[in-house]
Amino acid sequence: MPSLQTGEWTKQYIDGEWCGASTGETSAIENPANRETFTEVPAATEADVDRAYQSAAAAQEDWADRPHEDRVAIIEDAIEAVEDARNDIVDLLAVESGKVWLVSAVEIESTLDQMEVASTLRLEEEQPESAQANKSNVVKRQPVGVIGVITPWNFPLYLSMRAVAPALALGNAVVLKPALETPITGGLLIARLFEQAGLPPGLLNVVTGSGSDIGNSITTHEIPRVISFTGSEEVGKQVAKSAAANFSYPGLELGGNNPHIVTEHADLDLAASAGAFGTFIHQGQICISINRHLVHETLYDDYVDQVAEAAEGLTMGDPGESRNELGPVATEQQRDEIVEFIDSAVDAGASLETGGDYDGLFVEPTVLSDATNEMSVSCNEHFGPIAPIIPFETVDEAIEMANATQYGLSASVHSQDGDQAQLIADSLETGMVHINDQPANVGTIEPFGGVKHSGLGRFNGEWIVDEFTEPKWVSKQEEPRDYMLF
Ligand code: NAP
Ligand code: MG
């Protein structure tokens, strides 16, 4: 079992063993704040993925047959392991994912919430009445078997745990592929915490390879019955195709282009502080961040000033060295895309109110006024600390702009007029919408997920039970039936 220190993570976890890749090859993992390599993890291969799936399948039946209380006891011990490791996890999240202290604290709390809720999930049985005379029914929830889980780098611990904990609680086994940027907090750490909690070998396997090397072997393998994928729309589409070809269910949590709508009846201070928070937290690298601000023309200038002022007040620095409000973005590629979105908006006529520059992977929080809904920064998921602010005249116009995207993940609406807020919320094509708040809410038992190209399926509580179990209908004819129709 590796210690929690950053340099100790050099193995992946298959069938209860810490091991290298079948080829012995490794990938360097770098700290986004200073780009120093702090460890090398195995570059997993197709053979490693196959071994992981075989061990998951071999272990799963016994696990499903065990009394529910045994599974709960292990999840409860894993919760304790997370609580004991809290400070080390904050350090790991800082070094691996550039996360500032406050955001790490939120990620750890949300992770614990997911584990707590998972420990309450049961393989329920129901006895619905039959329309057929003298027939009794039992509908039993059964685990699907083995689940392949693929996750991104932005909230690695939370996004992996929200799949792993309910999957295990419901009697399944898991093969987890974290993002290449975050193999520790997105995977190996979770394996270690569950190993510490006494999870039997094979039930949770973590393979640390790149999506381009092993993504396909994870999604096309014949063993998994569900592929639970969180990531981009582009990769999600491929994952869905591969999974469907095998009749495994693709659970997809993809991108968003979340509007923050501020009406003429908004509380301006509240709307602007929510707007700044929902844009800049974790450098805007959240699927449910604010992507666009749609602001009524009567409040527009004051709103722009307030969000720009908030942006200028934020502190930024290496989260491993000091406590700041903002850290680095994940990769050079992310940074270059973010900067390109800013530059192209300015070229297209937006005004740079503040920000726009970068140093290494530290991108300044940026506010763009005079933005339009057609600018590439508005109609794409920019995934950066950018606030394009777009004016509107009528509520209909705001709704039309909000819905003019292929995505439908989250949204927020500010209005002190309850009827108006509700009307807008009802008119938005979105899986989640938050009135007088900002869109980055994850919940615990509320259905988390999107419509349109933002995905298929929902996370949290009972909602994930549908995805990670299969109902089996067993009926019994209590009295002989009359088949005289034939
Ligand atoms: P990504 O590029 O789609 O990667 C996500 C995961 O897929 C990574 O583990 C990646 O591995 C893997 N992958 C890459 N190619 C693959 C392939 N051909 N087959 C199977 N897996 C493959 O997404 P990202 O850039 O890491 O994350 C940002 C995106 O995730 C944004 O669009 C964001 O909105 C979305 N997201 C959605 C939610 C949600 O709940 N809806 C939450 C968080 C993030 P490598 O790292 O090795 O490439
Ligand atoms: Mg990517």
XYZ file of C-alpha atoms and ligand atoms in Angstrom:
535
model
C 0.000 0.000 0.000
C 1.591 3.341 -0.986
C 1.984 6.013 1.677
C -0.023 9.176 1.078
C 3.043 11.187 0.016
C 3.049 12.342 -3.587
C 6.183 10.522 -4.805
C 5.066 7.111 -3.506
C 2.408 6.491 -6.123
C 4.191 4.423 -8.760
C 1.906 1.402 -9.122
C -1.619 0.710 -10.350
C -4.074 -1.563 -8.528
C -5.344 -4.780 -10.128
C -6.867 -7.788 -8.339
C -5.832 -6.428 -4.950
C -2.176 -5.981 -5.962
C -0.090 -2.880 -6.540
C 1.622 -3.562 -9.847
C 3.332 -2.025 -12.879
C 2.047 -2.008 -16.463
C 2.442 -5.251 -18.445
C 5.135 -3.532 -20.523
C 6.796 -1.864 -17.525
C 6.271 1.543 -19.128
C 5.324 4.623 -17.132
C 3.867 8.108 -17.613
C 5.181 11.197 -15.819
C 2.696 13.131 -13.682
C 3.317 16.864 -13.380
C 2.273 19.524 -10.923
C 0.314 22.156 -12.907
C 1.600 24.989 -10.685
C 5.291 24.459 -11.528
C 5.259 21.707 -14.186
C 7.638 19.549 -12.139
C 7.234 15.781 -12.415
C 6.404 14.463 -8.963
C 5.850 10.808 -9.806
C 5.560 8.283 -12.624
C 2.628 5.892 -12.819
C 2.254 2.743 -14.936
C 1.180 3.323 -18.541
C -1.558 0.674 -18.461
C -2.087 -1.551 -21.490
C -4.952 -3.486 -23.028
C -3.624 -6.597 -21.236
C -3.822 -4.761 -17.890
C -7.402 -3.696 -18.633
C -8.339 -7.278 -19.492
C -6.768 -8.582 -16.264
C -8.634 -5.905 -14.298
C -11.986 -6.823 -15.857
C -11.387 -10.571 -15.367
C -10.574 -10.055 -11.694
C -13.639 -7.814 -11.267
C -15.911 -10.433 -12.812
C -14.409 -13.200 -10.661
C -14.879 -11.230 -7.429
C -18.313 -9.743 -8.107
C -20.616 -12.739 -7.555
C -19.488 -13.366 -3.984
C -19.723 -9.657 -3.255
C -23.311 -9.498 -4.494
C -24.194 -12.555 -2.381
C -22.851 -11.035 0.815
C -25.312 -9.476 3.232
C -25.882 -5.813 2.588
C -24.446 -4.949 6.030
C -21.007 -6.293 5.005
C -20.847 -3.900 2.072
C -22.030 -0.997 4.213
C -19.399 -1.765 6.872
C -16.626 -1.474 4.277
C -17.980 1.808 2.931
C -18.193 3.149 6.481
C -14.572 2.166 7.105
C -13.580 3.848 3.841
C -15.371 7.018 5.044
C -13.240 6.911 8.170
C -10.119 6.431 6.051
C -11.008 9.582 4.044
C -11.568 11.560 7.234
C -8.228 10.423 8.678
C -6.404 11.317 5.459
C -8.087 14.706 4.976
C -4.918 16.852 5.238
C -2.900 14.565 2.973
C -5.723 14.588 0.426
C -5.700 18.395 0.387
C -1.959 18.243 -0.386
C -2.450 15.641 -3.122
C -5.238 17.655 -4.758
C -3.047 20.779 -4.698
C -0.032 19.094 -6.284
C -1.903 16.956 -8.782
C -4.855 19.113 -9.801
C -3.876 22.677 -8.850
C -6.733 22.905 -6.402
C -6.772 25.636 -3.774
C -7.421 24.752 -0.149
C -11.049 25.898 -0.030
C -12.046 24.040 -3.188
C -10.273 20.887 -1.966
C -12.240 21.136 1.259
C -15.455 21.303 -0.791
C -14.347 18.359 -2.931
C -13.583 16.220 0.124
C -16.926 17.106 1.772
C -18.841 16.285 -1.419
C -16.916 13.010 -1.684
C -17.854 12.086 1.879
C -21.493 12.973 1.134
C -21.472 10.591 -1.817
C -20.041 7.819 0.352
C -22.610 8.459 3.106
C -25.474 8.312 0.635
C -24.005 5.180 -0.991
C -23.997 3.465 2.392
C -27.803 3.913 2.538
C -28.493 2.340 -0.867
C -30.132 -1.089 -0.878
C -30.980 -3.766 -3.432
C -34.688 -3.280 -2.777
C -37.476 -5.752 -3.479
C -41.037 -4.781 -4.382
C -44.221 -6.769 -4.794
C -46.380 -4.869 -7.274
C -49.899 -6.148 -7.792
C -50.484 -8.098 -11.010
C -53.299 -7.333 -13.442
C -53.429 -11.102 -14.082
C -55.744 -13.053 -11.779
C -54.059 -15.187 -9.138
C -50.542 -14.054 -9.970
C -48.064 -12.710 -7.435
C -45.081 -10.552 -8.393
C -41.663 -9.851 -7.001
C -39.364 -7.261 -8.567
C -35.820 -7.616 -7.298
C -33.047 -5.111 -7.894
C -29.845 -6.893 -8.879
C -26.354 -5.492 -9.423
C -25.492 -5.114 -13.113
C -22.189 -6.939 -12.476
C -19.045 -5.099 -13.543
C -18.953 -1.358 -14.226
C -16.234 0.454 -16.186
C -15.746 3.984 -14.839
C -13.868 6.726 -16.734
C -13.411 10.145 -15.132
C -11.860 13.579 -15.877
C -9.255 15.629 -14.003
C -11.256 18.600 -12.697
C -12.824 17.049 -9.566
C -11.027 13.707 -9.710
C -11.733 12.338 -6.232
C -15.362 13.402 -6.148
C -16.233 12.417 -9.721
C -14.669 8.958 -9.349
C -16.153 8.352 -5.902
C -19.680 9.325 -6.965
C -19.561 6.271 -9.272
C -17.351 3.876 -7.269
C -19.130 4.126 -3.887
C -22.702 3.437 -5.132
C -21.427 0.787 -7.564
C -19.786 -1.159 -4.719
C -22.665 -0.546 -2.292
C -25.053 -2.088 -4.803
C -22.990 -5.272 -5.190
C -21.046 -4.433 -8.343
C -17.318 -4.584 -9.099
C -15.471 -1.720 -10.784
C -12.632 -1.051 -13.188
C -11.741 2.632 -12.876
C -9.690 4.660 -15.347
C -8.916 8.108 -13.960
C -7.708 10.937 -16.200
C -4.027 10.900 -17.080
C -3.540 14.238 -15.294
C -4.937 12.932 -11.994
C -4.270 9.201 -11.589
C -3.763 9.471 -7.814
C -6.706 11.522 -6.547
C -8.921 10.200 -9.371
C -8.120 6.533 -8.742
C -5.132 5.162 -6.836
C -6.034 7.040 -3.660
C -9.550 5.577 -3.806
C -8.112 2.056 -4.221
C -5.868 2.623 -1.223
C -8.706 3.936 0.959
C -10.891 0.931 0.126
C -7.983 -1.481 0.584
C -7.453 0.027 4.024
C -11.180 -0.476 4.670
C -10.839 -4.205 3.862
C -12.454 -4.344 0.413
C -11.754 -7.848 -1.000
C -9.352 -8.045 -3.990
C -10.780 -7.630 -7.488
C -13.795 -5.503 -6.564
C -12.078 -2.199 -7.337
C -9.311 -2.077 -9.929
C -7.572 1.116 -11.007
C -5.703 1.220 -14.323
C -3.580 4.296 -14.968
C -3.301 4.617 -18.721
C -4.125 7.350 -21.180
C -7.485 7.504 -22.899
C -5.832 7.181 -26.282
C -4.001 3.994 -25.206
C -6.646 2.138 -23.203
C -9.922 4.097 -23.522
C -11.096 1.782 -26.236
C -10.213 -1.387 -24.340
C -12.212 -0.123 -21.353
C -15.326 0.677 -23.391
C -15.313 -2.231 -25.879
C -14.546 -5.026 -23.391
C -17.309 -7.627 -23.163
C -17.380 -7.878 -19.346
C -18.719 -4.478 -18.178
C -22.498 -4.042 -18.333
C -22.347 -0.304 -17.713
C -19.760 2.248 -18.777
C -20.042 5.231 -16.478
C -18.283 8.091 -18.252
C -17.724 11.660 -17.103
C -15.900 13.913 -19.548
C -16.240 15.785 -22.800
C -19.049 15.548 -25.321
C -16.577 14.521 -28.012
C -15.171 11.509 -26.146
C -18.601 10.738 -24.662
C -19.991 10.194 -28.157
C -17.335 7.577 -28.924
C -17.836 5.933 -25.544
C -21.588 5.684 -26.166
C -21.032 4.014 -29.540
C -18.554 1.462 -28.182
C -20.714 0.648 -25.179
C -23.887 0.277 -27.233
C -22.117 -2.050 -29.678
C -21.670 -4.391 -26.724
C -25.157 -3.752 -25.283
C -23.604 -2.203 -22.209
C -25.365 0.894 -20.929
C -23.528 4.206 -21.445
C -24.024 6.515 -18.457
C -22.770 9.882 -19.709
C -22.071 13.076 -17.762
C -20.720 15.483 -20.337
C -20.122 19.166 -20.909
C -22.258 22.208 -20.255
C -22.723 25.782 -21.445
C -24.455 27.066 -18.367
C -26.238 30.437 -18.448
C -26.534 32.744 -15.430
C -29.615 34.879 -16.104
C -29.974 38.168 -14.248
C -33.369 39.815 -14.757
C -34.408 43.397 -14.062
C -35.953 42.098 -10.811
C -32.685 40.622 -9.530
C -30.958 41.600 -6.319
C -27.922 43.023 -8.104
C -25.340 42.437 -5.342
C -26.449 38.841 -4.866
C -26.547 38.147 -8.603
C -23.074 39.629 -9.139
C -21.432 37.813 -6.230
C -23.074 34.533 -7.330
C -21.925 35.321 -10.873
C -18.300 35.831 -9.833
C -18.279 32.724 -7.652
C -19.910 30.511 -10.288
C -17.445 31.708 -12.936
C -14.098 31.770 -11.157
C -14.254 28.910 -8.638
C -11.595 26.328 -9.573
C -10.562 28.604 -12.440
C -13.858 27.887 -14.206
C -12.939 24.240 -14.736
C -16.280 22.794 -13.662
C -18.886 21.283 -15.956
C -21.516 23.282 -14.019
C -19.596 26.612 -13.934
C -21.194 29.702 -15.410
C -20.217 29.827 -19.069
C -22.298 32.915 -20.012
C -23.905 35.766 -18.070
C -27.173 37.037 -19.585
C -27.966 40.333 -17.900
C -30.943 42.693 -18.287
C -29.889 45.985 -19.888
C -31.082 48.085 -16.932
C -28.589 46.377 -14.573
C -25.919 45.651 -17.154
C -23.274 48.317 -16.466
C -23.420 47.931 -12.688
C -23.323 44.156 -12.999
C -20.208 44.281 -15.232
C -18.481 46.638 -12.751
C -19.252 44.404 -9.793
C -18.084 41.175 -11.439
C -14.902 42.892 -12.684
C -14.246 44.257 -9.208
C -14.717 40.789 -7.710
C -12.313 39.319 -10.300
C -9.660 41.910 -9.478
C -9.924 41.115 -5.774
C -9.102 37.407 -6.178
C -5.685 36.118 -5.104
C -3.876 33.604 -7.305
C -0.865 31.372 -6.636
C 0.584 27.870 -6.203
C -1.916 26.093 -3.925
C 0.892 23.889 -2.600
C 2.728 26.940 -1.230
C 0.113 29.340 0.083
C -3.616 29.749 0.512
C -5.128 31.552 -2.452
C -8.493 31.791 -4.132
C -7.285 30.719 -7.569
C -4.692 28.199 -8.758
C -3.383 27.120 -12.160
C -5.472 25.582 -14.948
C -4.800 21.932 -15.732
C -2.637 21.861 -18.841
C -0.984 23.998 -21.517
C -3.661 22.844 -23.929
C -6.437 24.063 -21.619
C -4.656 27.386 -21.124
C -4.136 27.915 -24.848
C -7.810 27.191 -25.558
C -8.918 29.612 -22.826
C -6.628 32.380 -24.112
C -7.848 31.762 -27.664
C -11.472 32.150 -26.498
C -10.599 35.491 -24.871
C -8.652 36.773 -27.876
C -11.297 35.782 -30.371
C -14.025 37.472 -28.290
C -12.018 40.697 -28.218
C -11.418 40.417 -31.983
C -15.163 40.008 -32.451
C -15.915 43.226 -30.535
C -16.067 42.291 -26.832
C -14.417 44.693 -24.358
C -11.831 43.348 -21.953
C -12.873 44.759 -18.564
C -10.160 42.941 -16.627
C -7.776 39.971 -16.993
C -6.918 38.412 -20.321
C -3.297 37.565 -19.532
C -1.497 34.525 -18.103
C 1.759 33.388 -16.519
C 2.589 29.691 -16.919
C -0.711 27.937 -16.268
C -2.058 30.810 -14.179
C -4.751 32.564 -16.223
C -6.096 35.848 -14.903
C -9.789 35.944 -14.072
C -11.255 37.666 -17.101
C -14.411 39.734 -17.614
C -15.709 40.506 -21.114
C -18.472 43.064 -21.623
C -20.334 43.721 -24.887
C -20.231 39.984 -25.496
C -22.750 38.290 -27.767
C -24.254 34.841 -27.647
C -22.654 34.053 -31.015
C -19.041 34.647 -29.954
C -17.055 31.411 -29.667
C -16.480 32.078 -25.944
C -20.271 32.042 -25.456
C -21.325 29.202 -27.707
C -18.584 26.766 -26.615
C -17.780 25.352 -23.183
C -14.738 27.553 -22.430
C -13.820 25.733 -19.172
C -11.822 28.721 -17.934
C -12.005 31.757 -15.604
C -13.882 33.870 -18.158
C -17.116 35.818 -17.695
C -18.618 36.845 -21.049
C -21.476 39.207 -20.129
C -24.289 39.555 -22.667
C -27.102 42.159 -22.378
C -30.771 41.373 -23.053
C -33.997 43.376 -23.264
C -36.812 40.870 -22.774
C -37.159 37.640 -20.842
C -38.070 35.807 -24.067
C -34.808 36.930 -25.585
C -32.872 35.694 -22.534
C -34.587 32.296 -22.661
C -33.936 31.970 -26.372
C -30.237 32.767 -25.937
C -29.938 30.452 -22.931
C -31.385 27.544 -24.920
C -29.369 28.218 -28.086
C -26.755 25.559 -27.306
C -26.399 21.819 -27.812
C -25.851 21.483 -24.050
C -28.364 21.412 -21.203
C -26.563 20.756 -17.944
C -27.118 23.490 -15.344
C -28.323 27.101 -15.151
C -29.174 29.867 -12.713
C -31.781 32.637 -12.678
C -31.867 35.757 -10.530
C -35.205 37.455 -9.925
C -36.956 38.596 -6.773
C -40.214 38.100 -8.668
C -40.968 34.460 -7.848
C -43.339 33.926 -10.782
C -40.845 35.328 -13.237
C -38.021 33.188 -11.839
C -40.188 30.072 -12.020
C -41.319 30.821 -15.573
C -37.732 31.168 -16.721
C -36.637 28.031 -14.832
C -39.484 26.081 -16.476
C -38.529 27.350 -19.936
C -34.862 26.394 -19.808
C -33.767 23.207 -21.549
C -31.566 21.973 -18.746
C -31.200 19.073 -16.336
C -30.693 21.416 -13.359
C -31.553 25.045 -12.641
C -31.012 27.075 -9.483
C -33.030 30.180 -8.624
C -31.186 33.070 -6.927
C -27.967 31.041 -6.822
C -25.301 30.025 -9.347
C -25.258 26.771 -11.346
C -22.455 24.903 -9.510
C -24.525 22.811 -7.093
C -23.905 19.055 -6.870
C -26.470 17.953 -4.260
C -26.474 14.532 -2.615
C -29.799 12.857 -3.379
C -31.103 15.275 -6.033
C -30.861 14.074 -9.664
C -27.556 15.319 -11.092
C -27.213 15.272 -14.871
C -28.047 16.952 -18.128
C -30.323 16.916 -21.156
C -29.465 17.288 -24.869
C -25.732 16.709 -25.497
C -24.913 17.044 -21.790
C -25.477 13.361 -21.221
C -27.605 10.333 -20.438
C -28.651 9.273 -16.957
C -28.407 10.857 -13.516
C -26.077 10.588 -10.513
C -26.918 10.781 -6.783
C -28.908 8.602 -4.403
C -31.797 6.619 -5.816
C -31.159 8.058 -9.296
C -27.900 6.164 -9.736
C -29.561 2.969 -8.508
C -31.443 2.833 -11.823
C -28.176 2.874 -13.732
C -26.160 0.504 -11.537
C -28.817 -2.177 -11.006
C -31.219 -4.176 -13.130
C -34.747 -5.038 -12.082
C -35.722 -8.691 -12.335
C -39.421 -9.560 -12.485
C -40.303 -12.910 -10.951
C -43.998 -13.843 -11.058
C -45.774 -16.845 -9.659
C -49.101 -18.134 -10.928
C -50.790 -19.115 -7.680
C -53.766 -20.878 -9.311
C -53.731 -22.599 -12.732
C -54.464 -20.219 -15.587
C -57.104 -20.720 -18.238
C -55.335 -20.840 -21.630
C -58.600 -21.444 -23.540
C -57.909 -18.524 -25.866
C -55.725 -20.956 -27.836
P -12.130 14.124 -21.718
O -11.014 14.578 -22.562
O -13.370 13.658 -22.375
O -11.544 12.979 -20.770
C -12.333 12.324 -19.799
C -11.797 10.924 -19.575
O -11.937 10.169 -20.778
C -10.317 10.885 -19.222
O -10.102 9.858 -18.295
C -9.693 10.544 -20.562
O -8.431 9.940 -20.448
C -10.699 9.567 -21.102
N -10.612 9.327 -22.541
C -9.986 10.063 -23.496
N -10.141 9.485 -24.700
C -10.873 8.368 -24.512
C -11.387 7.359 -25.383
N -11.176 7.383 -26.692
N -12.120 6.362 -24.841
C -12.371 6.324 -23.534
N -11.918 7.248 -22.659
C -11.177 8.263 -23.146
O -12.576 15.257 -20.699
P -11.607 16.168 -19.832
O -10.936 17.099 -20.760
O -10.763 15.332 -18.948
O -12.657 16.898 -18.866
C -13.355 18.032 -19.206
C -14.745 17.708 -19.719
O -15.451 16.918 -18.773
C -15.584 18.948 -19.900
O -16.333 18.860 -21.082
C -16.513 18.913 -18.691
O -17.720 19.609 -18.861
C -16.758 17.468 -18.546
N -17.238 17.164 -17.192
C -18.548 16.814 -17.017
C -19.040 16.573 -15.739
C -20.476 16.196 -15.515
O -20.787 15.716 -14.438
N -21.368 16.409 -16.470
C -18.174 16.684 -14.638
C -16.864 17.066 -14.855
C -16.400 17.294 -16.144
P -7.078 10.828 -20.557
O -7.079 11.737 -19.420
O -6.013 9.810 -20.454
O -7.147 11.517 -21.875
Mg -9.292 16.055 -22.483
